[in-house]
Short mmCIF file of C-alpha atoms in Angstrom, two decimals:
data_model
loop_
_atom_site.label_atom_id
_atom_site.label_comp_id
_atom_site.label_asym_id
_atom_site.label_seq_id
_atom_site.Cartn_x
_atom_site.Cartn_y
_atom_site.Cartn_z
CA MET Y 175 4.29 50.16 -15.96
CA SER Y 176 2.74 46.89 -16.57
CA THR Y 177 3.84 46.75 -20.12
CA SER Y 178 7.43 47.81 -18.98
CA PHE Y 179 7.29 45.15 -16.28
CA VAL Y 180 6.16 42.42 -19.07
CA ALA Y 181 9.04 43.69 -21.34
CA THR Y 182 11.72 43.49 -18.73
CA ASN Y 183 11.13 40.24 -17.13
CA ARG Y 184 10.39 38.35 -20.53
CA PRO Y 185 13.90 37.39 -21.75
CA GLY Y 186 14.18 35.62 -18.12
CA PHE Y 187 11.19 34.06 -18.46
CA ASP Y 188 12.08 32.89 -21.91
CA ALA Y 189 15.27 31.77 -20.72
CA SER Y 190 14.28 29.96 -17.83
CA ALA Y 191 11.18 27.99 -19.91
CA THR Y 192 14.01 27.29 -22.72
CA ALA Y 193 15.70 25.65 -20.12
CA ASP Y 194 13.20 23.43 -18.89
CA ALA Y 195 12.24 22.17 -22.23
CA ALA Y 196 16.23 21.40 -22.83
CA ALA Y 197 15.88 19.72 -19.57
CA ARG Y 198 12.81 17.48 -20.66
CA ARG Y 199 14.79 16.63 -23.96
CA ARG Y 200 17.55 15.12 -21.91
CA LEU Y 201 15.81 13.38 -19.62
CA ALA Y 202 13.33 11.61 -22.12
CA ALA Y 203 16.16 11.04 -24.22
CA TRP Y 204 18.09 9.27 -21.13
CA ILE Y 205 14.65 7.38 -20.38
CA ALA Y 206 14.49 5.47 -23.83
CA LEU Y 207 18.06 4.84 -23.54
CA ALA Y 208 17.53 2.79 -20.34
CA ILE Y 209 14.54 1.45 -21.95
CA VAL Y 210 16.32 0.55 -24.77
CA VAL Y 211 19.67 -0.87 -23.08
CA GLY Y 212 17.39 -2.73 -20.48
CA LEU Y 213 15.73 -4.30 -22.87
CA ALA Y 214 18.58 -5.67 -24.40
CA CYS Y 215 20.11 -6.50 -21.13
CA GLY Y 216 16.93 -8.64 -20.29
CA LEU Y 217 17.20 -10.59 -23.44
CA ALA Y 218 20.82 -11.50 -22.46
CA THR Y 219 20.32 -12.17 -19.07
CA GLY Y 220 19.33 -15.96 -17.98
CA SER Y 221 20.50 -18.66 -15.63
CA THR Y 222 23.83 -18.06 -16.02
CA GLY Y 223 23.29 -14.17 -15.37
CA PHE Y 224 24.18 -11.31 -17.56
CA ALA Y 225 26.13 -12.96 -20.75
CA PRO Y 226 26.04 -11.39 -23.81
CA ARG Y 227 27.96 -14.66 -25.49
CA ASP Y 228 25.35 -16.69 -24.64
CA PHE Y 229 22.47 -14.47 -25.89
CA TRP Y 230 24.15 -14.59 -29.63
CA ALA Y 231 24.22 -18.41 -29.48
CA ASN Y 232 20.79 -18.78 -28.52
CA LEU Y 233 19.78 -16.27 -30.47
CA ASN Y 234 21.42 -18.35 -33.92
CA GLY Y 235 20.37 -21.88 -32.25
CA ASN Y 236 17.68 -24.33 -32.62
CA ASP Y 237 16.22 -23.17 -29.01
CA ALA Y 238 15.78 -19.28 -29.79
CA ALA Y 239 12.29 -19.52 -30.50
CA LEU Y 240 11.61 -21.53 -27.01
CA LEU Y 241 14.49 -19.45 -24.97
CA LEU Y 242 13.74 -15.96 -26.29
CA GLY Y 243 10.40 -15.96 -27.69
CA GLN Y 244 8.51 -17.54 -24.95
CA ILE Y 245 10.87 -17.01 -21.80
CA ARG Y 246 13.07 -14.25 -22.08
CA ALA Y 247 11.03 -11.66 -24.10
CA PRO Y 248 7.83 -11.82 -22.45
CA ARG Y 249 9.33 -11.52 -19.31
CA THR Y 250 11.65 -8.58 -20.20
CA LEU Y 251 8.74 -6.62 -21.96
CA GLY Y 252 6.09 -7.51 -19.16
CA ALA Y 253 8.65 -6.13 -16.61
CA ALA Y 254 9.06 -2.74 -18.82
CA LEU Y 255 4.91 -2.83 -18.86
CA VAL Y 256 4.38 -3.32 -15.05
CA GLY Y 257 7.00 -0.83 -14.37
CA ALA Y 258 5.28 2.01 -16.87
CA LEU Y 259 1.58 0.87 -15.40
CA LEU Y 260 2.73 1.83 -11.62
CA GLY Y 261 4.90 4.64 -12.99
CA LEU Y 262 1.60 6.26 -14.55
CA SER Y 263 -0.40 5.27 -11.61
CA GLY Y 264 1.77 6.63 -9.30
CA ALA Y 265 1.94 10.20 -11.24
CA VAL Y 266 -1.65 10.15 -10.91
CA ALA Y 267 -1.68 9.21 -7.10
CA GLN Y 268 0.52 12.45 -6.37
CA GLY Y 269 -1.20 14.75 -8.63
CA VAL Y 270 -4.86 13.88 -7.19
CA PHE Y 271 -3.67 13.80 -3.22
CA ARG Y 272 -0.95 16.78 -4.17
CA ASN Y 273 1.43 14.76 -2.23
CA PRO Y 274 4.82 13.67 -3.89
CA LEU Y 275 4.75 10.52 -1.44
CA ALA Y 276 1.41 9.22 -2.56
CA ASP Y 277 1.94 5.83 -4.51
CA PRO Y 278 -1.00 3.62 -6.45
CA TYR Y 279 -1.45 1.54 -3.39
CA LEU Y 280 -2.41 4.05 -1.23
CA LEU Y 281 -6.23 3.24 -1.79
CA GLY Y 282 -6.28 -0.45 -0.73
CA SER Y 283 -5.78 -1.92 -3.99
CA ALA Y 284 -2.46 -3.92 -2.52
CA ALA Y 285 -4.38 -5.24 0.47
CA GLY Y 286 -7.75 -6.39 -1.67
CA ALA Y 287 -5.25 -8.08 -4.23
CA GLY Y 288 -3.41 -9.86 -1.45
CA LEU Y 289 -6.59 -10.92 -0.17
CA GLY Y 290 -7.46 -12.42 -3.71
CA VAL Y 291 -4.58 -14.33 -3.70
CA VAL Y 292 -4.52 -15.43 -0.19
CA LEU Y 293 -8.66 -16.60 -0.70
CA VAL Y 294 -7.86 -18.69 -4.23
CA LEU Y 295 -4.72 -20.36 -2.70
CA ALA Y 296 -6.65 -21.37 0.73
CA ALA Y 297 -9.42 -22.67 -1.45
CA ALA Y 298 -7.19 -24.71 -3.63
CA ALA Y 299 -5.62 -25.81 -0.15
CA LEU Y 300 -8.67 -26.96 1.24
CA GLY Y 301 -9.57 -29.08 -2.06
CA GLY Y 302 -6.73 -31.41 -1.22
CA ALA Y 303 -6.56 -34.13 -3.58
CA THR Y 304 -10.09 -33.46 -5.22
CA ILE Y 305 -8.44 -30.59 -7.39
CA SER Y 306 -7.04 -32.32 -10.60
CA PRO Y 307 -4.00 -31.36 -11.88
CA ALA Y 308 -5.60 -29.13 -14.84
CA THR Y 309 -7.58 -27.27 -12.39
CA ALA Y 310 -4.45 -26.42 -10.20
CA ALA Y 311 -2.64 -25.25 -13.62
CA TRP Y 312 -5.62 -22.86 -13.92
CA ILE Y 313 -5.58 -21.72 -10.35
CA GLU Y 314 -2.06 -21.19 -10.38
CA ARG Y 315 -2.02 -19.41 -14.03
CA VAL Y 316 -5.21 -17.58 -14.49
CA GLY Y 317 -7.03 -18.09 -11.05
CA LEU Y 318 -4.77 -15.89 -9.16
CA VAL Y 319 -4.14 -13.24 -11.47
CA SER Y 320 -7.87 -13.16 -11.76
CA ALA Y 321 -8.22 -12.92 -7.86
CA ALA Y 322 -5.46 -10.24 -7.48
CA PHE Y 323 -7.14 -8.08 -10.57
CA VAL Y 324 -10.72 -8.73 -8.60
CA GLY Y 325 -9.16 -8.09 -5.38
CA ALA Y 326 -7.63 -4.69 -6.17
CA LEU Y 327 -10.58 -3.03 -7.53
CA ALA Y 328 -12.71 -4.58 -4.93
CA GLY Y 329 -10.35 -2.81 -2.00
CA VAL Y 330 -10.44 0.39 -4.10
CA SER Y 331 -14.35 -0.03 -4.12
CA LEU Y 332 -14.52 -0.27 -0.32
CA THR Y 333 -12.46 2.56 0.10
CA LEU Y 334 -14.80 4.86 -2.27
CA THR Y 335 -17.71 3.65 -0.53
CA LEU Y 336 -16.12 4.18 3.31
CA ALA Y 337 -14.87 7.93 2.08
CA SER Y 338 -18.68 8.72 0.49
CA GLY Y 339 -17.22 8.78 -2.95
CA ALA Y 340 -13.97 10.88 -4.16
CA VAL Y 341 -14.85 14.59 -3.14
CA HIS Y 342 -13.11 14.77 0.04
CA THR Y 343 -9.13 14.29 -0.38
CA LEU Y 344 -8.76 13.78 3.85
CA ARG Y 345 -11.75 11.18 3.98
CA LEU Y 346 -10.19 9.21 0.70
CA LEU Y 347 -6.82 9.08 2.36
CA LEU Y 348 -8.26 7.80 5.84
CA ALA Y 349 -10.59 5.32 4.56
CA GLY Y 350 -7.86 4.00 2.35
CA VAL Y 351 -5.61 3.35 5.39
CA VAL Y 352 -8.41 1.61 7.29
CA ILE Y 353 -9.32 -0.80 4.20
CA GLY Y 354 -5.80 -1.60 4.11
CA VAL Y 355 -5.27 -2.45 7.39
CA LEU Y 356 -8.58 -4.43 7.39
CA LEU Y 357 -8.02 -6.53 4.16
CA GLY Y 358 -4.63 -7.22 5.55
CA ALA Y 359 -5.68 -8.51 8.90
CA VAL Y 360 -8.40 -10.61 7.11
CA SER Y 361 -5.88 -12.16 4.61
CA ASP Y 362 -3.22 -13.10 7.88
CA LEU Y 363 -6.67 -14.45 9.57
CA ILE Y 364 -7.14 -17.29 6.52
CA THR Y 365 -3.33 -17.84 6.14
CA VAL Y 366 -3.39 -18.70 10.21
CA VAL Y 367 -6.52 -21.30 9.38
CA SER Y 368 -5.14 -22.36 5.87
CA PRO Y 369 -1.06 -21.89 6.69
CA ASP Y 370 -0.50 -23.78 2.66
CA ALA Y 371 -1.37 -20.10 1.53
CA LEU Y 372 0.88 -18.43 3.50
CA ARG Y 373 3.81 -19.52 1.01
CA GLY Y 374 1.97 -18.01 -2.00
CA LYS Y 375 1.24 -14.90 -0.78
CA GLN Y 376 4.68 -14.52 0.54
CA ALA Y 377 5.73 -14.97 -2.82
CA PHE Y 378 3.06 -12.35 -4.24
CA MET Y 379 3.76 -10.12 -2.18
CA LEU Y 380 7.74 -9.82 -2.92
CA GLY Y 381 6.59 -9.45 -6.83
CA SER Y 382 7.90 -11.22 -9.16
CA THR Y 383 8.04 -11.04 -13.15
CA SER Y 384 9.03 -14.96 -13.96
CA PHE Y 385 5.14 -15.89 -15.44
CA PHE Y 386 4.44 -13.08 -18.04
CA GLY Y 387 2.71 -14.73 -21.39
CA TRP Y 388 2.00 -12.86 -24.35
CA ASP Y 389 -1.60 -13.06 -23.36
CA ALA Y 390 -0.46 -11.06 -20.74
CA LEU Y 391 1.17 -8.65 -22.14
CA ALA Y 392 -1.66 -7.84 -24.60
CA LEU Y 393 -3.64 -7.19 -21.79
CA MET Y 394 -1.60 -4.71 -20.18
CA LEU Y 395 -0.48 -3.09 -23.62
CA ALA Y 396 -3.84 -2.15 -24.36
CA GLY Y 397 -4.53 -1.08 -20.76
CA LEU Y 398 -1.56 1.19 -20.72
CA THR Y 399 -2.13 2.31 -23.66
CA LEU Y 400 -6.01 3.25 -22.97
CA LEU Y 401 -4.64 4.70 -19.61
CA VAL Y 402 -2.34 7.20 -21.15
CA VAL Y 403 -4.89 8.40 -23.58
CA LEU Y 404 -7.39 9.14 -20.35
CA ALA Y 405 -4.78 10.48 -18.30
CA GLN Y 406 -3.27 12.88 -21.18
CA ARG Y 407 -7.06 14.06 -20.99
CA HIS Y 408 -7.55 15.03 -17.63
CA ALA Y 409 -3.65 16.66 -17.19
CA ARG Y 410 -5.20 20.13 -17.40
CA ALA Y 411 -7.64 18.91 -14.34
CA LEU Y 412 -4.46 17.45 -12.65
CA ASP Y 413 -2.42 21.24 -13.21
CA ALA Y 414 -5.62 22.74 -11.85
CA LEU Y 415 -5.41 20.56 -8.87
CA THR Y 416 -1.67 21.70 -7.94
CA LEU Y 417 -3.26 25.32 -7.34
CA GLY Y 418 -5.69 24.00 -4.69
CA GLU Y 419 -9.20 22.82 -4.54
CA ASP Y 420 -10.69 26.42 -4.12
CA SER Y 421 -8.70 27.77 -6.73
CA ALA Y 422 -9.56 24.37 -8.66
CA THR Y 423 -13.15 24.99 -8.49
CA SER Y 424 -12.96 28.33 -9.58
CA LEU Y 425 -11.93 27.12 -12.83
CA GLY Y 426 -14.86 25.30 -13.28
CA LEU Y 427 -13.45 21.75 -12.36
CA ASN Y 428 -16.02 19.62 -10.85
CA LEU Y 429 -13.74 18.53 -7.90
CA GLY Y 430 -16.16 15.07 -7.52
CA LYS Y 431 -16.52 13.47 -10.99
CA VAL Y 432 -12.64 14.16 -11.83
CA ARG Y 433 -11.31 12.96 -8.53
CA LEU Y 434 -13.66 9.71 -9.16
CA ALA Y 435 -12.26 9.54 -12.63
CA LEU Y 436 -8.76 10.09 -11.38
CA VAL Y 437 -9.18 7.17 -8.89
CA LEU Y 438 -10.48 4.97 -11.32
CA MET Y 439 -7.66 5.09 -13.69
CA LEU Y 440 -5.05 4.97 -10.94
CA SER Y 441 -6.70 1.80 -9.47
CA LEU Y 442 -7.13 0.11 -12.97
CA GLY Y 443 -3.69 0.40 -13.59
CA THR Y 444 -2.89 -0.58 -10.30
CA ALA Y 445 -4.65 -3.54 -10.63
CA LEU Y 446 -3.08 -4.64 -13.89
CA ALA Y 447 0.25 -4.51 -12.73
CA VAL Y 448 -0.60 -6.15 -9.33
CA SER Y 449 -2.34 -9.08 -10.87
CA GLN Y 450 0.77 -9.73 -13.04
CA ALA Y 451 3.42 -9.09 -11.07
CA GLY Y 452 2.47 -9.02 -7.17
CA LEU Y 453 3.46 -6.29 -5.04
CA VAL Y 454 6.42 -4.49 -6.62
CA ALA Y 455 7.42 -1.73 -4.42
CA PHE Y 456 8.67 2.12 -4.70
CA VAL Y 457 8.11 1.97 -8.55
CA GLY Y 458 5.34 3.85 -8.40
CA LEU Y 459 6.16 6.48 -5.48
CA VAL Y 460 10.00 6.73 -6.83
CA ALA Y 461 9.33 6.77 -10.79
CA PRO Y 462 7.30 10.76 -10.90
CA HIS Y 463 9.47 12.31 -7.74
CA LEU Y 464 12.64 11.33 -9.98
CA VAL Y 465 10.69 12.90 -13.12
CA ARG Y 466 9.65 16.21 -11.39
CA ARG Y 467 13.22 16.32 -9.54
CA ARG Y 468 15.00 16.33 -12.89
CA ALA Y 469 13.14 17.71 -15.52
CA PRO Y 470 9.81 19.54 -13.88
CA GLY Y 471 6.91 20.17 -16.27
CA THR Y 472 2.75 20.29 -16.78
CA HIS Y 473 1.12 16.78 -15.99
CA ALA Y 474 0.85 16.33 -19.69
CA TRP Y 475 4.58 15.78 -19.64
CA LEU Y 476 4.75 13.94 -16.25
CA LEU Y 477 2.53 11.46 -16.57
CA VAL Y 478 4.29 10.23 -19.84
CA ALA Y 479 7.85 10.56 -18.36
CA SER Y 480 7.01 8.77 -15.07
CA ALA Y 481 5.44 5.60 -17.40
CA GLY Y 482 8.60 6.09 -19.03
CA MET Y 483 10.84 5.99 -16.04
CA GLY Y 484 8.91 2.87 -14.41
CA ALA Y 485 9.39 0.99 -17.12
CA ALA Y 486 13.05 1.50 -16.88
CA ILE Y 487 13.45 1.34 -13.19
CA LEU Y 488 11.49 -2.08 -13.19
CA LEU Y 489 13.77 -3.26 -16.26
CA TRP Y 490 17.05 -2.65 -14.67
CA ALA Y 491 15.68 -4.35 -11.34
CA ASP Y 492 14.59 -7.28 -13.39
CA VAL Y 493 18.39 -7.51 -14.92
CA ILE Y 494 19.42 -7.29 -11.16
CA SER Y 495 17.26 -9.73 -9.80
CA ARG Y 496 18.20 -12.37 -12.66
CA ALA Y 497 21.98 -11.78 -12.53
CA LEU Y 498 22.81 -10.75 -9.18
CA ILE Y 499 22.86 -14.36 -7.63
CA ALA Y 500 22.25 -16.36 -10.79
CA PRO Y 501 21.25 -19.27 -11.21
CA GLU Y 502 19.17 -18.08 -8.29
CA GLU Y 503 16.73 -15.12 -8.37
CA LEU Y 504 15.70 -12.25 -6.06
CA PRO Y 505 12.25 -11.31 -5.75
CA VAL Y 506 12.16 -8.32 -7.95
CA GLY Y 507 10.16 -6.01 -5.48
CA VAL Y 508 13.01 -6.70 -3.12
CA VAL Y 509 15.34 -4.84 -5.60
CA THR Y 510 13.11 -2.07 -6.31
CA ALA Y 511 12.34 -1.75 -2.31
CA VAL Y 512 16.54 -1.51 -1.93
CA LEU Y 513 16.94 1.06 -4.70
CA GLY Y 514 13.76 3.16 -3.95
CA GLY Y 515 14.17 2.94 -0.44
CA SER Y 516 18.10 3.79 -0.61
CA TYR Y 517 17.23 6.58 -3.16
CA LEU Y 518 14.59 8.20 -0.60
CA VAL Y 519 17.25 7.81 2.40
CA TRP Y 520 19.68 9.52 0.11
CA LEU Y 521 17.06 12.49 -0.68
CA LEU Y 522 16.24 12.87 2.98
CA LYS Y 523 19.62 13.11 4.04
CA GLN Y 524 20.34 15.84 1.23
CA ARG Y 525 17.25 17.91 2.07
CA THR Y 526 18.27 17.78 5.91
CA SER Y 527 22.20 18.66 5.00
CA ALA Y 528 20.92 21.64 3.15
#
């Protein structure tokens, strides 16, 4: 009977697997196309908005090395790398917590990064006239990036300490909420004492892709490459977690060690992205959700595709932020929040009416 059952149902199973594979190939092609076109549009978008003719004129002019090589190219590539880091981190977070609404900022990394930035800005403000121009430039370019990176990792470390490790998912989530509220309150208190730090904090909270350099791109590329390799090594563990903690344990999975490794991975990816671009909303939440909805598959596929989807989303959000009200710019985090929030509202309406 079992042989007959398998033989009867095998064609349907093969057809479904073939359809899923075809969907993944189509989505991969669309993501690649969106990234390539987004890179081209990013290079062609400047202070006058989207202007391909100006792009070709600049490309053939004497200022090409400065305009394209030092401003537009680093910014455009940086947006893609930040989006990829957030997309990958979001996919890991949703796999760890088995929740499609989990995002990379869930464990206190955002609040920790914000507090680090506020501390540096407040220290610079208190220094006043005693700070030399060179020191002020260092604080602006290096100090804030370092503070945001260290603050993000510190926030996650406090969450892990409060949760007594990464064994219990619910305790980890609650600890992340508590640490996020606590660090956010400390940050607000510092801005009350040092109002000059408030403007810098607000700029950081809205996100920006304006200050990328080639050194920052090299750092993010190295981090992304490492995280993709590590994520692929843990892809089967994430597949096992989707079956539930008891089933994953019965398959020989050490939940504490695996979850801790995954949390550290998503924390590193989030810290890299946040330290370079500030808080860019919704990319880490929406990118894995779009991939899972359009072309479901194992985490080996989901992790890489989410990174690509995140890169495409932030690339286009950056182009929109530069072109919409040129020569002024919108904060890219505002654009991603509007796009991501609108998508989730539409999805909720679709499911409610279904």
